[in-house]
Amino acid sequence: MQNHILDYLSETVKRKPDKTAFSDGTDALSFQELSDQSRSIGTWLHKEGIYREPVVIFMEKHPKTVAAFLGAVAGGCFYVPVDAEMPAARIDLILENVCARVIICDGSTFEMAGKLRFGGKIVLYDEICRTGIDEQALGGIYDAAVDTDPVYVVFTSGSTGVPKGVTGCHRSVINYIEQLSEILGFGEDSVFGNQTPLYFDASMKEIYPALKFGVTAYLIPKTLFLFPVKLIAFLNEHRINTICWVVSALAMISAFDTFKTILPAYLRTVAFMGEVFPIKQFNRWKDALPEADFVNLYGPTEGTGVCCYYRVKEKLAPGQAMPVGRPFKNTEILLLNEKNERAGEGEEGEICIRGTSLSPGYYNDPVRTEAVFVQNPLNKAYPEKIYRTGDIGRYNENGELMFVSRKDYQIKHMGHRIELGEIEVNVNMLDGVKMSCCIYDQKKSKIVLYYVGEAEERDMAVSLKEKLPRYMMPNRIARLDKMPLTANGKIDRAALQEKVQGK
């Protein structure tokens, strides 16, 4: 087994140097070009004396961005991806946290980088990727590496408004890719279609398996996700057979009746994560692709991507909950109750993770690290960290893990504890509803339901009275022209919360 993520590339480039590694449908890099350009960047970093420190990659979604990531690693550093669609204030917070000495840009981000609060060196990818490769220096850097060295720091949202930098190391990334590849059946004939921006850890599902198996990963342009028919045409044009997307991206395709116009002809593996898949939309996908393998994935960034899976073999009945299933090998899920004991049979508890997949913690942020990366309360004998996800779960009668709610999606309303997700499940089953989201207005003690679709608010209220107890009924129902989404394609609950509060 590999100890360094670049082992995947070095082995593949010997076998398939001219094979396309990454493409956005217009521009592409072969494995040889990817190797050469990343090693040039690694050499440039070495010459600059930048070693074992963060390298900020501020580039558009493009094959060269992946080469920049790998270049940082080749130079014995770790990459910190940011993107032009991030607000400048957020990028400034990230730069303040990582204290990097260099930002690698492309032509479209160079000017914006110059306006950031950054006192280091700003360089263009196209200039440094031509640096003469110093094989001896890179060999020494590789030999000195250990598998607990960081590969990346990716930033997730923080409840205080300050983003959290999750660190991923070689050991956990390799463990993740090996397990994911086995579960999803990746192989020499896989063709990946990437949905997420490259500054999210979810993009690893395509980047590193492409290197491992020597196959092509298409970095699908974001604009195509606004036009479902064109998106499916792109999948068909490039014979993409494997996707790992957030649920809202898949639900958007089925909700707008795309399959009546065009079907994804080559898809055989459809993995999804990030949110609960509305039953009505999942069944439309199952009808459209009856032979495809559908896999529900679950896991936090702090666990190096996803760590649980459930293969969905049948369509779901109305009201049926989809499990998140069982953990990957080399990972254990601990379900802890409020007494920090294992939850009893049928009892809900916080989902906690232990194993190789765990991140070392948040970069340059010991306080928030210590709050959630804690000593395993079931182990009093020696130091052992677990990660407290903040997710509530339970086991079903088959011993499969069920996601119940986020801790912060649980509300106390009219004296009852309510899961907002349970309301959403019932709303999403209604005719004329494409997607929905419930928000709790704490100040006014009101449940606010937002939805997209043709259904009338008044009719929905009547239908929901037949499905929900009185205390779970939304106090306000509002139709939206479109649901706000995060850059990762998930429903933007924070934006809806601000809408509720009138900000």
PDB file of N, CA and C in Angstrom, residues 127-185:
ATOM      1  N   GLU A 127       3.652  30.597 -15.279  1.00  0.00           N
ATOM      2  CA  GLU A 127       5.072  30.951 -15.262  1.00  0.00           C
ATOM      3  C   GLU A 127       5.903  29.933 -14.492  1.00  0.00           C
ATOM      4  N   ILE A 128       5.426  29.515 -13.338  1.00  0.00           N
ATOM      5  CA  ILE A 128       6.252  28.615 -12.519  1.00  0.00           C
ATOM      6  C   ILE A 128       6.159  27.164 -12.973  1.00  0.00           C
ATOM      7  N   CYS A 129       5.139  26.794 -13.779  1.00  0.00           N
ATOM      8  CA  CYS A 129       5.011  25.404 -14.211  1.00  0.00           C
ATOM      9  C   CYS A 129       6.036  25.041 -15.280  1.00  0.00           C
ATOM     10  N   ARG A 130       6.840  26.014 -15.693  1.00  0.00           N
ATOM     11  CA  ARG A 130       7.904  25.742 -16.679  1.00  0.00           C
ATOM     12  C   ARG A 130       9.280  25.626 -16.023  1.00  0.00           C
ATOM     13  N   THR A 131       9.326  25.685 -14.713  1.00  0.00           N
ATOM     14  CA  THR A 131      10.591  25.583 -13.990  1.00  0.00           C
ATOM     15  C   THR A 131      11.262  24.250 -14.304  1.00  0.00           C
ATOM     16  N   GLY A 132      12.567  24.277 -14.538  1.00  0.00           N
ATOM     17  CA  GLY A 132      13.307  23.036 -14.784  1.00  0.00           C
ATOM     18  C   GLY A 132      13.227  22.118 -13.574  1.00  0.00           C
ATOM     19  N   ILE A 133      12.931  20.843 -13.816  1.00  0.00           N
ATOM     20  CA  ILE A 133      12.705  19.903 -12.713  1.00  0.00           C
ATOM     21  C   ILE A 133      14.027  19.479 -12.089  1.00  0.00           C
ATOM     22  N   ASP A 134      14.120  19.605 -10.776  1.00  0.00           N
ATOM     23  CA  ASP A 134      15.298  19.166 -10.021  1.00  0.00           C
ATOM     24  C   ASP A 134      14.970  17.807  -9.414  1.00  0.00           C
ATOM     25  N   GLU A 135      15.312  16.751 -10.140  1.00  0.00           N
ATOM     26  CA  GLU A 135      14.965  15.399  -9.706  1.00  0.00           C
ATOM     27  C   GLU A 135      15.589  15.052  -8.357  1.00  0.00           C
ATOM     28  N   GLN A 136      16.824  15.471  -8.163  1.00  0.00           N
ATOM     29  CA  GLN A 136      17.516  15.135  -6.920  1.00  0.00           C
ATOM     30  C   GLN A 136      16.827  15.786  -5.718  1.00  0.00           C
ATOM     31  N   ALA A 137      16.459  17.063  -5.857  1.00  0.00           N
ATOM     32  CA  ALA A 137      15.794  17.763  -4.757  1.00  0.00           C
ATOM     33  C   ALA A 137      14.428  17.153  -4.448  1.00  0.00           C
ATOM     34  N   LEU A 138      13.662  16.852  -5.500  1.00  0.00           N
ATOM     35  CA  LEU A 138      12.341  16.267  -5.292  1.00  0.00           C
ATOM     36  C   LEU A 138      12.442  14.873  -4.681  1.00  0.00           C
ATOM     37  N   GLY A 139      13.468  14.131  -5.095  1.00  0.00           N
ATOM     38  CA  GLY A 139      13.684  12.806  -4.520  1.00  0.00           C
ATOM     39  C   GLY A 139      13.984  12.882  -3.034  1.00  0.00           C
ATOM     40  N   GLY A 140      14.773  13.862  -2.639  1.00  0.00           N
ATOM     41  CA  GLY A 140      15.086  14.045  -1.225  1.00  0.00           C
ATOM     42  C   GLY A 140      13.863  14.434  -0.416  1.00  0.00           C
ATOM     43  N   ILE A 141      13.029  15.286  -0.998  1.00  0.00           N
ATOM     44  CA  ILE A 141      11.788  15.707  -0.324  1.00  0.00           C
ATOM     45  C   ILE A 141      10.868  14.499  -0.130  1.00  0.00           C
ATOM     46  N   TYR A 142      10.750  13.684  -1.182  1.00  0.00           N
ATOM     47  CA  TYR A 142       9.902  12.499  -1.113  1.00  0.00           C
ATOM     48  C   TYR A 142      10.402  11.529  -0.036  1.00  0.00           C
ATOM     49  N   ASP A 143      11.707  11.291  -0.008  1.00  0.00           N
ATOM     50  CA  ASP A 143      12.289  10.343   0.956  1.00  0.00           C
ATOM     51  C   ASP A 143      12.099  10.810   2.398  1.00  0.00           C
ATOM     52  N   ALA A 144      12.022  12.119   2.604  1.00  0.00           N
ATOM     53  CA  ALA A 144      11.894  12.659   3.967  1.00  0.00           C
ATOM     54  C   ALA A 144      10.449  12.699   4.448  1.00  0.00           C
ATOM     55  N   ALA A 145       9.505  12.423   3.547  1.00  0.00           N
ATOM     56  CA  ALA A 145       8.082  12.522   3.902  1.00  0.00           C
ATOM     57  C   ALA A 145       7.653  11.324   4.751  1.00  0.00           C
ATOM     58  N   VAL A 146       6.695  11.565   5.643  1.00  0.00           N
ATOM     59  CA  VAL A 146       6.053  10.481   6.394  1.00  0.00           C
ATOM     60  C   VAL A 146       4.554  10.569   6.164  1.00  0.00           C
ATOM     61  N   ASP A 147       3.855   9.466   6.426  1.00  0.00           N
ATOM     62  CA  ASP A 147       2.452   9.427   6.002  1.00  0.00           C
ATOM     63  C   ASP A 147       1.497  10.220   6.884  1.00  0.00           C
ATOM     64  N   THR A 148       2.017  10.816   7.940  1.00  0.00           N
ATOM     65  CA  THR A 148       1.177  11.724   8.730  1.00  0.00           C
ATOM     66  C   THR A 148       1.388  13.186   8.340  1.00  0.00           C
ATOM     67  N   ASP A 149       2.217  13.438   7.338  1.00  0.00           N
ATOM     68  CA  ASP A 149       2.386  14.799   6.840  1.00  0.00           C
ATOM     69  C   ASP A 149       1.085  15.271   6.188  1.00  0.00           C
ATOM     70  N   PRO A 150       0.756  16.555   6.297  1.00  0.00           N
ATOM     71  CA  PRO A 150      -0.479  17.058   5.659  1.00  0.00           C
ATOM     72  C   PRO A 150      -0.381  17.034   4.136  1.00  0.00           C
ATOM     73  N   VAL A 151      -1.525  16.797   3.519  1.00  0.00           N
ATOM     74  CA  VAL A 151      -1.681  16.912   2.065  1.00  0.00           C
ATOM     75  C   VAL A 151      -2.386  18.224   1.733  1.00  0.00           C
ATOM     76  N   TYR A 152      -3.374  18.577   2.541  1.00  0.00           N
ATOM     77  CA  TYR A 152      -4.187  19.766   2.264  1.00  0.00           C
ATOM     78  C   TYR A 152      -4.736  20.334   3.559  1.00  0.00           C
ATOM     79  N   VAL A 153      -5.214  21.570   3.469  1.00  0.00           N
ATOM     80  CA  VAL A 153      -6.096  22.157   4.478  1.00  0.00           C
ATOM     81  C   VAL A 153      -7.275  22.745   3.710  1.00  0.00           C
ATOM     82  N   VAL A 154      -8.482  22.203   3.940  1.00  0.00           N
ATOM     83  CA  VAL A 154      -9.678  22.739   3.288  1.00  0.00           C
ATOM     84  C   VAL A 154     -10.559  23.372   4.351  1.00  0.00           C
ATOM     85  N   PHE A 155     -11.184  24.464   3.990  1.00  0.00           N
ATOM     86  CA  PHE A 155     -11.935  25.250   4.967  1.00  0.00           C
ATOM     87  C   PHE A 155     -13.431  25.010   4.859  1.00  0.00           C
ATOM     88  N   THR A 156     -14.028  24.731   6.018  1.00  0.00           N
ATOM     89  CA  THR A 156     -15.466  24.547   6.107  1.00  0.00           C
ATOM     90  C   THR A 156     -16.042  25.711   6.918  1.00  0.00           C
ATOM     91  N   SER A 157     -17.357  25.812   6.923  1.00  0.00           N
ATOM     92  CA  SER A 157     -18.002  26.904   7.649  1.00  0.00           C
ATOM     93  C   SER A 157     -17.847  26.705   9.146  1.00  0.00           C
ATOM     94  N   GLY A 158     -17.682  27.797   9.849  1.00  0.00           N
ATOM     95  CA  GLY A 158     -17.647  27.762  11.301  1.00  0.00           C
ATOM     96  C   GLY A 158     -18.867  28.456  11.866  1.00  0.00           C
ATOM     97  N   SER A 159     -19.397  27.952  12.973  1.00  0.00           N
ATOM     98  CA  SER A 159     -20.619  28.526  13.547  1.00  0.00           C
ATOM     99  C   SER A 159     -20.408  29.960  14.015  1.00  0.00           C
ATOM    100  N   THR A 160     -19.143  30.342  14.270  1.00  0.00           N
ATOM    101  CA  THR A 160     -18.857  31.715  14.703  1.00  0.00           C
ATOM    102  C   THR A 160     -18.671  32.657  13.524  1.00  0.00           C
ATOM    103  N   GLY A 161     -18.751  32.117  12.310  1.00  0.00           N
ATOM    104  CA  GLY A 161     -18.507  32.938  11.132  1.00  0.00           C
ATOM    105  C   GLY A 161     -17.068  32.877  10.667  1.00  0.00           C
ATOM    106  N   VAL A 162     -16.187  32.290  11.493  1.00  0.00           N
ATOM    107  CA  VAL A 162     -14.786  32.134  11.119  1.00  0.00           C
ATOM    108  C   VAL A 162     -14.595  30.723  10.577  1.00  0.00           C
ATOM    109  N   PRO A 163     -14.131  30.572   9.326  1.00  0.00           N
ATOM    110  CA  PRO A 163     -14.005  29.228   8.745  1.00  0.00           C
ATOM    111  C   PRO A 163     -12.983  28.373   9.484  1.00  0.00           C
ATOM    112  N   LYS A 164     -13.211  27.048   9.426  1.00  0.00           N
ATOM    113  CA  LYS A 164     -12.328  26.085  10.086  1.00  0.00           C
ATOM    114  C   LYS A 164     -11.516  25.346   9.035  1.00  0.00           C
ATOM    115  N   GLY A 165     -10.204  25.300   9.216  1.00  0.00           N
ATOM    116  CA  GLY A 165      -9.327  24.622   8.272  1.00  0.00           C
ATOM    117  C   GLY A 165      -9.094  23.174   8.669  1.00  0.00           C
ATOM    118  N   VAL A 166      -9.700  22.242   7.934  1.00  0.00           N
ATOM    119  CA  VAL A 166      -9.564  20.818   8.246  1.00  0.00           C
ATOM    120  C   VAL A 166      -8.324  20.281   7.544  1.00  0.00           C
ATOM    121  N   THR A 167      -7.447  19.657   8.308  1.00  0.00           N
ATOM    122  CA  THR A 167      -6.194  19.125   7.786  1.00  0.00           C
ATOM    123  C   THR A 167      -6.376  17.659   7.393  1.00  0.00           C
ATOM    124  N   GLY A 168      -5.883  17.302   6.215  1.00  0.00           N
ATOM    125  CA  GLY A 168      -5.884  15.903   5.777  1.00  0.00           C
ATOM    126  C   GLY A 168      -4.467  15.451   5.509  1.00  0.00           C
ATOM    127  N   CYS A 169      -4.119  14.244   5.967  1.00  0.00           N
ATOM    128  CA  CYS A 169      -2.745  13.753   5.786  1.00  0.00           C
ATOM    129  C   CYS A 169      -2.715  12.582   4.811  1.00  0.00           C
ATOM    130  N   HIS A 170      -1.508  12.217   4.374  1.00  0.00           N
ATOM    131  CA  HIS A 170      -1.343  11.147   3.386  1.00  0.00           C
ATOM    132  C   HIS A 170      -2.025   9.856   3.830  1.00  0.00           C
ATOM    133  N   ARG A 171      -1.783   9.462   5.074  1.00  0.00           N
ATOM    134  CA  ARG A 171      -2.314   8.187   5.546  1.00  0.00           C
ATOM    135  C   ARG A 171      -3.825   8.132   5.447  1.00  0.00           C
ATOM    136  N   SER A 172      -4.502   9.180   5.898  1.00  0.00           N
ATOM    137  CA  SER A 172      -5.958   9.169   5.899  1.00  0.00           C
ATOM    138  C   SER A 172      -6.525   9.293   4.488  1.00  0.00           C
ATOM    139  N   VAL A 173      -5.895  10.082   3.633  1.00  0.00           N
ATOM    140  CA  VAL A 173      -6.377  10.218   2.247  1.00  0.00           C
ATOM    141  C   VAL A 173      -6.238   8.895   1.502  1.00  0.00           C
ATOM    142  N   ILE A 174      -5.088   8.231   1.647  1.00  0.00           N
ATOM    143  CA  ILE A 174      -4.872   6.948   0.962  1.00  0.00           C
ATOM    144  C   ILE A 174      -5.850   5.900   1.480  1.00  0.00           C
ATOM    145  N   ASN A 175      -6.019   5.835   2.792  1.00  0.00           N
ATOM    146  CA  ASN A 175      -6.980   4.898   3.375  1.00  0.00           C
ATOM    147  C   ASN A 175      -8.377   5.155   2.801  1.00  0.00           C
ATOM    148  N   TYR A 176      -8.750   6.422   2.716  1.00  0.00           N
ATOM    149  CA  TYR A 176     -10.058   6.807   2.193  1.00  0.00           C
ATOM    150  C   TYR A 176     -10.239   6.365   0.744  1.00  0.00           C
ATOM    151  N   ILE A 177      -9.249   6.656  -0.091  1.00  0.00           N
ATOM    152  CA  ILE A 177      -9.356   6.331  -1.517  1.00  0.00           C
ATOM    153  C   ILE A 177      -9.400   4.819  -1.734  1.00  0.00           C
ATOM    154  N   GLU A 178      -8.615   4.076  -0.975  1.00  0.00           N
ATOM    155  CA  GLU A 178      -8.634   2.621  -1.115  1.00  0.00           C
ATOM    156  C   GLU A 178      -9.999   2.047  -0.746  1.00  0.00           C
ATOM    157  N   GLN A 179     -10.574   2.520   0.360  1.00  0.00           N
ATOM    158  CA  GLN A 179     -11.876   2.002   0.793  1.00  0.00           C
ATOM    159  C   GLN A 179     -12.986   2.431  -0.175  1.00  0.00           C
ATOM    160  N   LEU A 180     -12.981   3.710  -0.561  1.00  0.00           N
ATOM    161  CA  LEU A 180     -14.015   4.219  -1.465  1.00  0.00           C
ATOM    162  C   LEU A 180     -13.979   3.488  -2.805  1.00  0.00           C
ATOM    163  N   SER A 181     -12.774   3.246  -3.312  1.00  0.00           N
ATOM    164  CA  SER A 181     -12.625   2.576  -4.609  1.00  0.00           C
ATOM    165  C   SER A 181     -13.199   1.167  -4.571  1.00  0.00           C
ATOM    166  N   GLU A 182     -12.968   0.482  -3.473  1.00  0.00           N
ATOM    167  CA  GLU A 182     -13.486  -0.889  -3.334  1.00  0.00           C
ATOM    168  C   GLU A 182     -15.013  -0.878  -3.238  1.00  0.00           C
ATOM    169  N   ILE A 183     -15.556   0.010  -2.439  1.00  0.00           N
ATOM    170  CA  ILE A 183     -17.001   0.044  -2.222  1.00  0.00           C
ATOM    171  C   ILE A 183     -17.759   0.428  -3.487  1.00  0.00           C
ATOM    172  N   LEU A 184     -17.249   1.419  -4.204  1.00  0.00           N
ATOM    173  CA  LEU A 184     -17.948   1.913  -5.399  1.00  0.00           C
ATOM    174  C   LEU A 184     -17.506   1.225  -6.686  1.00  0.00           C
ATOM    175  N   GLY A 185     -16.580   0.293  -6.582  1.00  0.00           N
ATOM    176  CA  GLY A 185     -16.189  -0.485  -7.757  1.00  0.00           C
ATOM    177  C   GLY A 185     -15.422   0.298  -8.801  1.00  0.00           C
TER     178      GLY A 185
END
